[in-house]
CSV table of C-alpha atoms in Angstrom, one decimal:
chain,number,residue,atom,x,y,z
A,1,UNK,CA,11.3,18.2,-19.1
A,2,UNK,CA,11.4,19.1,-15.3
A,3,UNK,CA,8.7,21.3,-15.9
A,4,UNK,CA,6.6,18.0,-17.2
A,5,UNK,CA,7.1,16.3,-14.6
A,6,UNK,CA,5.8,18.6,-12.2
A,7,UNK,CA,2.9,19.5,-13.8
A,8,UNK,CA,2.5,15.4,-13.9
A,9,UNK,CA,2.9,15.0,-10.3
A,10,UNK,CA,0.4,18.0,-9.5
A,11,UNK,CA,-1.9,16.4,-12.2
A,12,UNK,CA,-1.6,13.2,-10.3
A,13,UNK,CA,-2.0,14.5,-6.7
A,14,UNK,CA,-5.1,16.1,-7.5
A,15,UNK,CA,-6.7,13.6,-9.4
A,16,UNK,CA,-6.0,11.7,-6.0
A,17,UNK,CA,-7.6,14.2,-3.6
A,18,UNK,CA,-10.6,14.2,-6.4
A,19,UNK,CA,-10.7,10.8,-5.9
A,20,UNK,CA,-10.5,10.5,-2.1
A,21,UNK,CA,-13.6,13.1,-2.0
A,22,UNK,CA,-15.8,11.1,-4.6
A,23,UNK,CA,-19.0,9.7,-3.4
A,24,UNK,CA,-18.7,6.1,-2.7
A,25,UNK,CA,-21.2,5.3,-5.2
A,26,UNK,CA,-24.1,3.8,-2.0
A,27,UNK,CA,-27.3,5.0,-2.1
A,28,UNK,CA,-27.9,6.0,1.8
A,29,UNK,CA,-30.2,8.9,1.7
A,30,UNK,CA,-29.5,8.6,5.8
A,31,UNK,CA,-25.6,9.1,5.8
A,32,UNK,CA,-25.8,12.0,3.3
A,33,UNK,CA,-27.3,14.4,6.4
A,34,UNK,CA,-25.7,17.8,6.1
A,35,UNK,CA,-25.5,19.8,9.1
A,36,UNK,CA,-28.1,22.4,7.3
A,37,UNK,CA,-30.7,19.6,7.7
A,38,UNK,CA,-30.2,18.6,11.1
A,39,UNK,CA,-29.8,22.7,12.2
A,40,UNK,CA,-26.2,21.4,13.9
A,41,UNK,CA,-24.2,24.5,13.9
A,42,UNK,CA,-20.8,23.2,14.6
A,43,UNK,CA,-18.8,20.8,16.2
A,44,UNK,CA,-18.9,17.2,16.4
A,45,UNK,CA,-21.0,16.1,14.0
A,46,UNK,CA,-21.6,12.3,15.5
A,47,UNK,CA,-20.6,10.5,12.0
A,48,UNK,CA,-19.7,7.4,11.6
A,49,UNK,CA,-16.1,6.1,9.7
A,50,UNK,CA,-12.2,6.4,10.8
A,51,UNK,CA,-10.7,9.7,10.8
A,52,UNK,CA,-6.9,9.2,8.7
A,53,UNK,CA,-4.4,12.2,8.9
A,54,UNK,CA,-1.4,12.3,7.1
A,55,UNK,CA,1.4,13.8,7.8
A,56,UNK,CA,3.7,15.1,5.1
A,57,UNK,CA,7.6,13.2,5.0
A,58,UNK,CA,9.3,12.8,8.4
A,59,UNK,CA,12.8,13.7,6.2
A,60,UNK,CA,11.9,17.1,5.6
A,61,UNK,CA,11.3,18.2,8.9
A,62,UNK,CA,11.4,16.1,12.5
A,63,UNK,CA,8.4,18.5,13.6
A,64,UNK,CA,5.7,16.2,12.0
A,65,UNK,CA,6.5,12.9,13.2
A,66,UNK,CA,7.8,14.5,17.0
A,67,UNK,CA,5.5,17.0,17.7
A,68,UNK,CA,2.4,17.4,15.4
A,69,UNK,CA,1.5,13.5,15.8
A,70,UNK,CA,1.4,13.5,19.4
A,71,UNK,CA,-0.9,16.9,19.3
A,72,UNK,CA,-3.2,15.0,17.2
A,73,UNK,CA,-3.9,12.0,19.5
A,74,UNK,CA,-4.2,14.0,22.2
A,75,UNK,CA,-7.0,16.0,20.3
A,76,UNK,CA,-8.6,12.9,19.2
A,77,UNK,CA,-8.3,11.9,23.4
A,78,UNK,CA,-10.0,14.7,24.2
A,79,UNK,CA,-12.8,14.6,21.9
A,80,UNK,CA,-13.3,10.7,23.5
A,81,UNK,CA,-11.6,8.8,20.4
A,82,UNK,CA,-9.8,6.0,20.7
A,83,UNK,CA,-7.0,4.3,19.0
A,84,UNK,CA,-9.1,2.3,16.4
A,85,UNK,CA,-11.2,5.5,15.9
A,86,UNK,CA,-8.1,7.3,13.7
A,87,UNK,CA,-5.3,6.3,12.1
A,88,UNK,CA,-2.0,8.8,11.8
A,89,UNK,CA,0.3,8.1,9.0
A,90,UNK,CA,3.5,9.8,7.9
């Protein structure tokens, strides 16, 4: 039965990141620019749309919410982000 419900939950969590990368159905010829078609080789790629991290359970280990949070706004800072550019959740 245990082994059920994992295979359930790993069923479910990757039906979910399936679904979070799914197109969202628009028909934007413009926002579908790959970096092979603009020749941009790395970095920044000027996009538009809110950057979300998510940060697995505080409970399991302070090191998420105490340290790794504030390394991320401080990376969004320094690539000129600002608070309503990303959201951090845990």
């Amino acid at each position: 039965m245990r082994r059920w419900l994992k295979f359930l939950a790993a069923l479910m969590a990757f039906g979910l990141l399936a679904a979070a990368c799914g197109d969202s159905g628009g028909d934007n010829a413009a926002s579908s620019t790959t970096a092979a078609d603009t020749g941009d080789t790395g970095g920044g790629g000027g996009g538009s749309g809110k950057i979300a991290v998510l940060l697995p359970d505080s409970a399991s280990s302070s090191r998420w919410e105490n340290d790794d949070r504030r390394f991320f706004e401080q990376a969004f800072a320094d690539a000129g982000l600002s608070g309503d550019d990303y959201t951090i959740l845990n």
